[in-house]
XYZ file of C-alpha atoms in Angstrom:
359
model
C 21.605 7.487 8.456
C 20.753 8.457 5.100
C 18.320 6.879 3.854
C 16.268 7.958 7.409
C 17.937 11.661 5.990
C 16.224 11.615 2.479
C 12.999 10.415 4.547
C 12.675 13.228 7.197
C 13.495 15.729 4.135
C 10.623 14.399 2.403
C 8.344 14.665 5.335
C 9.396 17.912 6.203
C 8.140 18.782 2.885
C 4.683 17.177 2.857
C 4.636 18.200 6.445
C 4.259 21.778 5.785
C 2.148 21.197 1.917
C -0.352 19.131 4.320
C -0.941 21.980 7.054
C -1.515 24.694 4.745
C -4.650 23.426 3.810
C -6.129 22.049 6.929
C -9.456 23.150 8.424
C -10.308 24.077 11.321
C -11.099 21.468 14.000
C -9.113 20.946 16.654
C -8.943 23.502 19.377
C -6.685 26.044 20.189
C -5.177 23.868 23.125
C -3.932 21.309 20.606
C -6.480 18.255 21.754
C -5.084 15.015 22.057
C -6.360 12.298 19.429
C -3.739 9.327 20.534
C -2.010 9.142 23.140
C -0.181 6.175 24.130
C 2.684 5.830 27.232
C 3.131 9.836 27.774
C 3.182 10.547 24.147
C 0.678 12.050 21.813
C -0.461 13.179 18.609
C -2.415 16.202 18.681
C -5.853 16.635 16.088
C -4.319 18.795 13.903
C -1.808 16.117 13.238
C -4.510 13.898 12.879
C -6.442 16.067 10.630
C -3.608 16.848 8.095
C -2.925 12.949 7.562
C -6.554 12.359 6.861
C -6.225 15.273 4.531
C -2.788 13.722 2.533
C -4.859 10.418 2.534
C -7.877 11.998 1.430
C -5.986 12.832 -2.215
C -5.027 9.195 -2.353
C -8.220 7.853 -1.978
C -9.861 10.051 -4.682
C -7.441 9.216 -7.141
C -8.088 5.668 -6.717
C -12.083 6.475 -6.593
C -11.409 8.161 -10.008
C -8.829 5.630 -11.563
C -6.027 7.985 -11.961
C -2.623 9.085 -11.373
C -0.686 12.175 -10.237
C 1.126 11.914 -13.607
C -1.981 12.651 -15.824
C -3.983 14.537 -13.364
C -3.093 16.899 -10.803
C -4.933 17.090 -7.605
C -6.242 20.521 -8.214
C -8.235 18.675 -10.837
C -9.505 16.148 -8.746
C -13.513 16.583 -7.572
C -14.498 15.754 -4.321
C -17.403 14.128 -4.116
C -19.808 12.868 -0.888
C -20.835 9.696 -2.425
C -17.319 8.323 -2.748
C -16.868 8.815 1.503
C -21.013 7.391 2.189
C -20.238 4.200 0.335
C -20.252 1.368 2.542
C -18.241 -1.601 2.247
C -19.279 -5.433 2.629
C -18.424 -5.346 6.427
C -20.664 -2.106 6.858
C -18.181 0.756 6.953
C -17.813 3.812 5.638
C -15.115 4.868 3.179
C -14.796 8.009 5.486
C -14.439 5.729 8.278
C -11.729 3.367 6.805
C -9.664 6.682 5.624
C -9.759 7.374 9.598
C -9.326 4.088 10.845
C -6.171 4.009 8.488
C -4.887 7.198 9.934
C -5.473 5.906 13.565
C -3.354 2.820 12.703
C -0.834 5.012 11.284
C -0.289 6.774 14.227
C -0.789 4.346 17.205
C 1.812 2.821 15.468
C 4.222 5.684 15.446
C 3.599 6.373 19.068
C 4.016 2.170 20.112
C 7.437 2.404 18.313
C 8.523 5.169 19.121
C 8.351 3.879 22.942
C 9.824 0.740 21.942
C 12.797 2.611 20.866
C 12.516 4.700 24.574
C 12.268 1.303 26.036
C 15.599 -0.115 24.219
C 17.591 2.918 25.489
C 17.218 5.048 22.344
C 16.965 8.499 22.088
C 17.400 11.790 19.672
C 20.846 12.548 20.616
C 21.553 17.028 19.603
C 23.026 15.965 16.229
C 20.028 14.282 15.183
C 17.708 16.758 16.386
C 19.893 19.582 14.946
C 19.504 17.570 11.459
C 15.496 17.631 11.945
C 15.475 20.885 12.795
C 17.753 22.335 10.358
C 15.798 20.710 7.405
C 12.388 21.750 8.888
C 13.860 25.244 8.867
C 14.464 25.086 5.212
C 11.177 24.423 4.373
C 9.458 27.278 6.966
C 12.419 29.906 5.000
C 10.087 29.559 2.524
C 7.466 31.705 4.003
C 10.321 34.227 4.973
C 10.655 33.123 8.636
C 8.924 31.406 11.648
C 6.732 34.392 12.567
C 5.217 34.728 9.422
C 5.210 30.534 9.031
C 3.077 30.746 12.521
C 1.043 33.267 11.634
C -0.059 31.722 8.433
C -0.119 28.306 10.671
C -2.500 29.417 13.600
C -5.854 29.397 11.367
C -5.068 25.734 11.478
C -4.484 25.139 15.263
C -1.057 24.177 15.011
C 2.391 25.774 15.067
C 5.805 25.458 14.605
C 6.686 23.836 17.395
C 3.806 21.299 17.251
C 5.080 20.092 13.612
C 9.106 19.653 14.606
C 7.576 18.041 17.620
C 5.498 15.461 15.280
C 8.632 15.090 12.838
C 10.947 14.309 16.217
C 8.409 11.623 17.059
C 8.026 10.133 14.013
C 12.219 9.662 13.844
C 12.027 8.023 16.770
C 9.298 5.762 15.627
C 11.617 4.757 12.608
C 14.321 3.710 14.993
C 11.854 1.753 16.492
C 10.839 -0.272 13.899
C 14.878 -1.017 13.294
C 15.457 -1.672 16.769
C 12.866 -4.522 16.421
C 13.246 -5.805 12.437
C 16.382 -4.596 11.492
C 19.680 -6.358 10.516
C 19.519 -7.903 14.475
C 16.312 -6.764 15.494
C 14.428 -8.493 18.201
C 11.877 -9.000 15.698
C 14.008 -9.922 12.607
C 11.993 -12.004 10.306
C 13.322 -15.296 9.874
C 14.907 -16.498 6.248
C 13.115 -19.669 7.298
C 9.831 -17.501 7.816
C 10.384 -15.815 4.622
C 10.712 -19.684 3.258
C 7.518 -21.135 4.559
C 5.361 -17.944 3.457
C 6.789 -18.388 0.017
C 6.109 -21.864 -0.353
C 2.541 -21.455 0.470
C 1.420 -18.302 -1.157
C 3.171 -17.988 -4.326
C 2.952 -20.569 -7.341
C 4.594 -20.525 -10.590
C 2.095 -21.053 -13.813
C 2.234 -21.318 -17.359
C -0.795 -19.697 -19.059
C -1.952 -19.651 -22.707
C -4.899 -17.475 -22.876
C -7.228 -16.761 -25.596
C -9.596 -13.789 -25.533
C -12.794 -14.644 -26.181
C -14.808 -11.361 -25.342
C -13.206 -8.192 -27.308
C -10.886 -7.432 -29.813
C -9.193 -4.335 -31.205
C -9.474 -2.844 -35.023
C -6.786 -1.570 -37.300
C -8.057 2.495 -36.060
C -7.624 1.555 -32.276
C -11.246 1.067 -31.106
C -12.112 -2.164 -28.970
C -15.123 -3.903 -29.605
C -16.874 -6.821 -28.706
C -16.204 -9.927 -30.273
C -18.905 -11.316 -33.055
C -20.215 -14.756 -32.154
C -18.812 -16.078 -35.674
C -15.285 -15.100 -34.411
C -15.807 -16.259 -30.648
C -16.705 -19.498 -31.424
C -13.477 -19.382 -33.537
C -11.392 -18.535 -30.598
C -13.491 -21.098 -28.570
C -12.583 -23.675 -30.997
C -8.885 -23.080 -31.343
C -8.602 -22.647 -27.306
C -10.368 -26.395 -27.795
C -7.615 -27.502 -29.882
C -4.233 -26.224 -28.149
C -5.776 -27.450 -25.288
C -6.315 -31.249 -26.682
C -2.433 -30.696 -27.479
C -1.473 -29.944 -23.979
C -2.753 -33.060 -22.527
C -1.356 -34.700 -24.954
C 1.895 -33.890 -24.109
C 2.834 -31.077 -26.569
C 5.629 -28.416 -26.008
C 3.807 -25.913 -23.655
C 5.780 -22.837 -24.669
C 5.584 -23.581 -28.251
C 1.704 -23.768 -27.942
C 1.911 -20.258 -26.187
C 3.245 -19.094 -29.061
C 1.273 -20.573 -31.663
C -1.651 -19.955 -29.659
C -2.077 -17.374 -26.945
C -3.386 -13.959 -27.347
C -0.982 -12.894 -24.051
C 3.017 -14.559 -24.884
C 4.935 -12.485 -21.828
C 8.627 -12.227 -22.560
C 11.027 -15.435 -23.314
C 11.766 -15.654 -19.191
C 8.106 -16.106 -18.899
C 7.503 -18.328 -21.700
C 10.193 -21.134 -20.406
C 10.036 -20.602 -16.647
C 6.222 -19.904 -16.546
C 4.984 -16.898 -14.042
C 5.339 -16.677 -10.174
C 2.001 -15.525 -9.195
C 1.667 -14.253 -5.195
C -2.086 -15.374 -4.235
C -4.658 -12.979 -4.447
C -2.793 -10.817 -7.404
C -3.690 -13.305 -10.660
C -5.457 -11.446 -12.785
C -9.106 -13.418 -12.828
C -10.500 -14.741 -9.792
C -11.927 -17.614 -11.321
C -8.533 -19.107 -12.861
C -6.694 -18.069 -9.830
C -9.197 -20.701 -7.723
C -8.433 -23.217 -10.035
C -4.832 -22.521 -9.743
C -4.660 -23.164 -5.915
C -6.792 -26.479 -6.530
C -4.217 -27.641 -8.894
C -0.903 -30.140 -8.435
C 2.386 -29.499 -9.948
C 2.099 -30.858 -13.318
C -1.491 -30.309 -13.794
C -3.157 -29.141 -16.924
C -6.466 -27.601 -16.819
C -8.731 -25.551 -19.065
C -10.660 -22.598 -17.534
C -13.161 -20.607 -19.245
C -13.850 -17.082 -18.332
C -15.899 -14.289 -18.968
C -13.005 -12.506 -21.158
C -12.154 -15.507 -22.676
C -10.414 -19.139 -21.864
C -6.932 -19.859 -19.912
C -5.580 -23.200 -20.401
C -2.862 -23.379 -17.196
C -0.112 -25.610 -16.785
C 1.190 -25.636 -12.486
C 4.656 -26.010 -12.699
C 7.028 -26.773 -9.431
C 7.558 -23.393 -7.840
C 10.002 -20.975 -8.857
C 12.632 -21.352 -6.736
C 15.108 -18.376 -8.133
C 12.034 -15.986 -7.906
C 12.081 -16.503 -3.994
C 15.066 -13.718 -3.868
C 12.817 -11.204 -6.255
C 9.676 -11.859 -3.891
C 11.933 -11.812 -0.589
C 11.581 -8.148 0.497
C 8.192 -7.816 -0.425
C 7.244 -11.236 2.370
C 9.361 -9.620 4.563
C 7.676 -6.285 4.281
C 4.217 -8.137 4.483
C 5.224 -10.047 7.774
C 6.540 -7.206 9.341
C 3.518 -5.189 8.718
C 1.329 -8.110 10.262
C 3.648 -8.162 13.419
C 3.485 -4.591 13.887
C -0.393 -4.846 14.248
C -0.486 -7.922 16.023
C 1.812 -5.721 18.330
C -0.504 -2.596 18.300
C -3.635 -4.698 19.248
C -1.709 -6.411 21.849
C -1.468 -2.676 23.658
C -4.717 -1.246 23.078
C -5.948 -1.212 26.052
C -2.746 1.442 27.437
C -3.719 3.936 24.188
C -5.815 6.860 24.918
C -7.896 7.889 21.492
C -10.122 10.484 21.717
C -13.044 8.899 20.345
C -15.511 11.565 19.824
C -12.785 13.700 17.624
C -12.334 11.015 15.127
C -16.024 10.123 14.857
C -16.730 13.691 14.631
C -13.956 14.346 12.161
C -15.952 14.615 8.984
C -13.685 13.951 5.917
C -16.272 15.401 3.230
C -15.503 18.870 4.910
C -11.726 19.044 5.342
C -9.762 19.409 2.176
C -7.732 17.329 0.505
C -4.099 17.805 -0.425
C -3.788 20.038 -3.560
């Protein structure tokens, strides 16, 4: 109960940030974008999560954080939402989709928990309500909070209502992959994911591309001194076949170490996160006790495959489980499509450029 506590105060919070700065675009009768079962999310709901994801995506678009920029400072832009990715779509349109999946799956689980019996019992909804009236205090009381809420189509009501639903939603997803969830993931699931998407690797890497001076700067790397580097990446890696101490030629050699864990037990690598795409293939081509030299355009890895990790499995354990459950949940989603109701022509209409983002 407290950790779902420390959740609903948070979203309480962000609730009310969020619908401060909405736009106008739903209508005064609170249209329906999802419905699903007898349950709905209204477009203003809608709206104010494309607007919180909105901030997200431009600080990815401009490769920073909320710790060095705040989002006051951050430019909106209608190039970043018109670029289109390989598949065709929209960044706009992916920001919406993502909201859409969001919620569909808020509304499935919360009538999964319906479905299992569950429901907000007075205490609970007392809890809600009593933290959501903390946060509306703070514009002196509900009159005033509605007043200042009904430029946006929404009101009080309508936002406890959402933070009920999505409570419900989180007992949902416990009901099914909790401790003895119906959908529990499996330590043997967990197992078999582990084995074949993660591999352990020792790398010695020598950058062949830039290098740093005494003042700071990078630069590139002369020819003279590349074909250095090239030459000594040549030699530590005649050394490795030839049987030498792999962690002492790290050390002698590479231009990356990693700590002393790393340099005995190598690095457990999930696929898809190694840092160069063209070593990483040549990782997943490679047996256990392999040794092979890759060169890059920053510069040359020499990788030795070592037998997985097996200790690392318990480090990686809740992130597979998190990544399983997240596939179920869609798999479950797309199974009942065809009983949601999504009002179509809001979302397509809904144009991101024009509602603001999260400040």
């Amino acid at each position: 109960m407290k950790k779902m506590r420390i959740s609903l105060t948070a979203f309480c919070l962000a609730a009310v940030m969020l619908l401060t700065v909405l736009a106008a675009g739903c209508s005064e009768e609170s249209e329906e974008a999802i419905g699903y079962r007898g349950e709905s999310v209204n477009c203003a709901i809608f709206q104010y999560l494309c607007s919180q994801k909105k901030t997200d995506y431009l600080y990815e678009a401009y490769g920073v954080d909320s710790s060095s920029v705040s989002s006051s400072q951050l430019q909106d832009n209608p190039s970043i939402w018109k670029a289109v990715s390989a598949d065709g779509v929209t960044v706009a349109d992916t920001l919406k989709q993502e909201v859409r999946d969001e919620l569909m799956l808020y509304l499935y689980m919360s009538n999964y928990a319906k479905s299992q019996g569950y429901s907000l019992g007075a205490e609970e909804k007392n809890y809600i309500k009593s933290e959501f009236d903390n946060v509306v205090s703070g514009y002196g009381d509900k009159k005033t909070f509605n007043n200042e809420m009904k430029k946006y189509g929404v009101d009080y009501e309508q936002v406890l209502e959402f933070n009920y639903l999505q409570t419900m939603a989180y007992q949902g997803m416990n009901l099914m992959f909790g401790e003895n969830g119906t959908n529990r993931i499996s330590e043997e699931a967990l197992r078999k994911y582990y084995n074949g998407n993660y591999a352990t690797v020792s790398l010695l890497f020598i950058n062949t591309k830039y290098k740093t001076l005494s003042n700071g700067k990078v630069v590139g790397l002369p020819e003279e001194e590349k074909t250095e580097k090239i030459a000594l990446a040549e030699q530590a890696y005649e050394k490795a076949k030839a049987g030498s101490d792999f962690s002492a030629l790290i050390e002698e050699y590479s231009d990356e170490k990693g700590d002393a864990e790393t340099l005995k037990n190598g690095s457990t690598f999930l696929k898809g996160s190694f840092v160069d795409a063209t070593a990483e293939k040549k990782i997943w081509e490679m047996k256990t006790g392999d040794i092979v030299r890759v060169d890059t355009e920053n510069g040359v890895y020499i990788l030795y495959k070592r037998p997985l990790n097996e200790s690392y499995f318990e480090k990686a354990k809740e992130a597979i489980r998190t990544e399983l459950e997240d596939k179920k949940k869609a798999e479950l989603v797309e199974a009942a499509k065809k009983d949601f109701k999504i009002n179509e022509e809001f979302i397509k209409g809904l144009n991101i450029q024009e509602i603001p983002h999260v400040v």
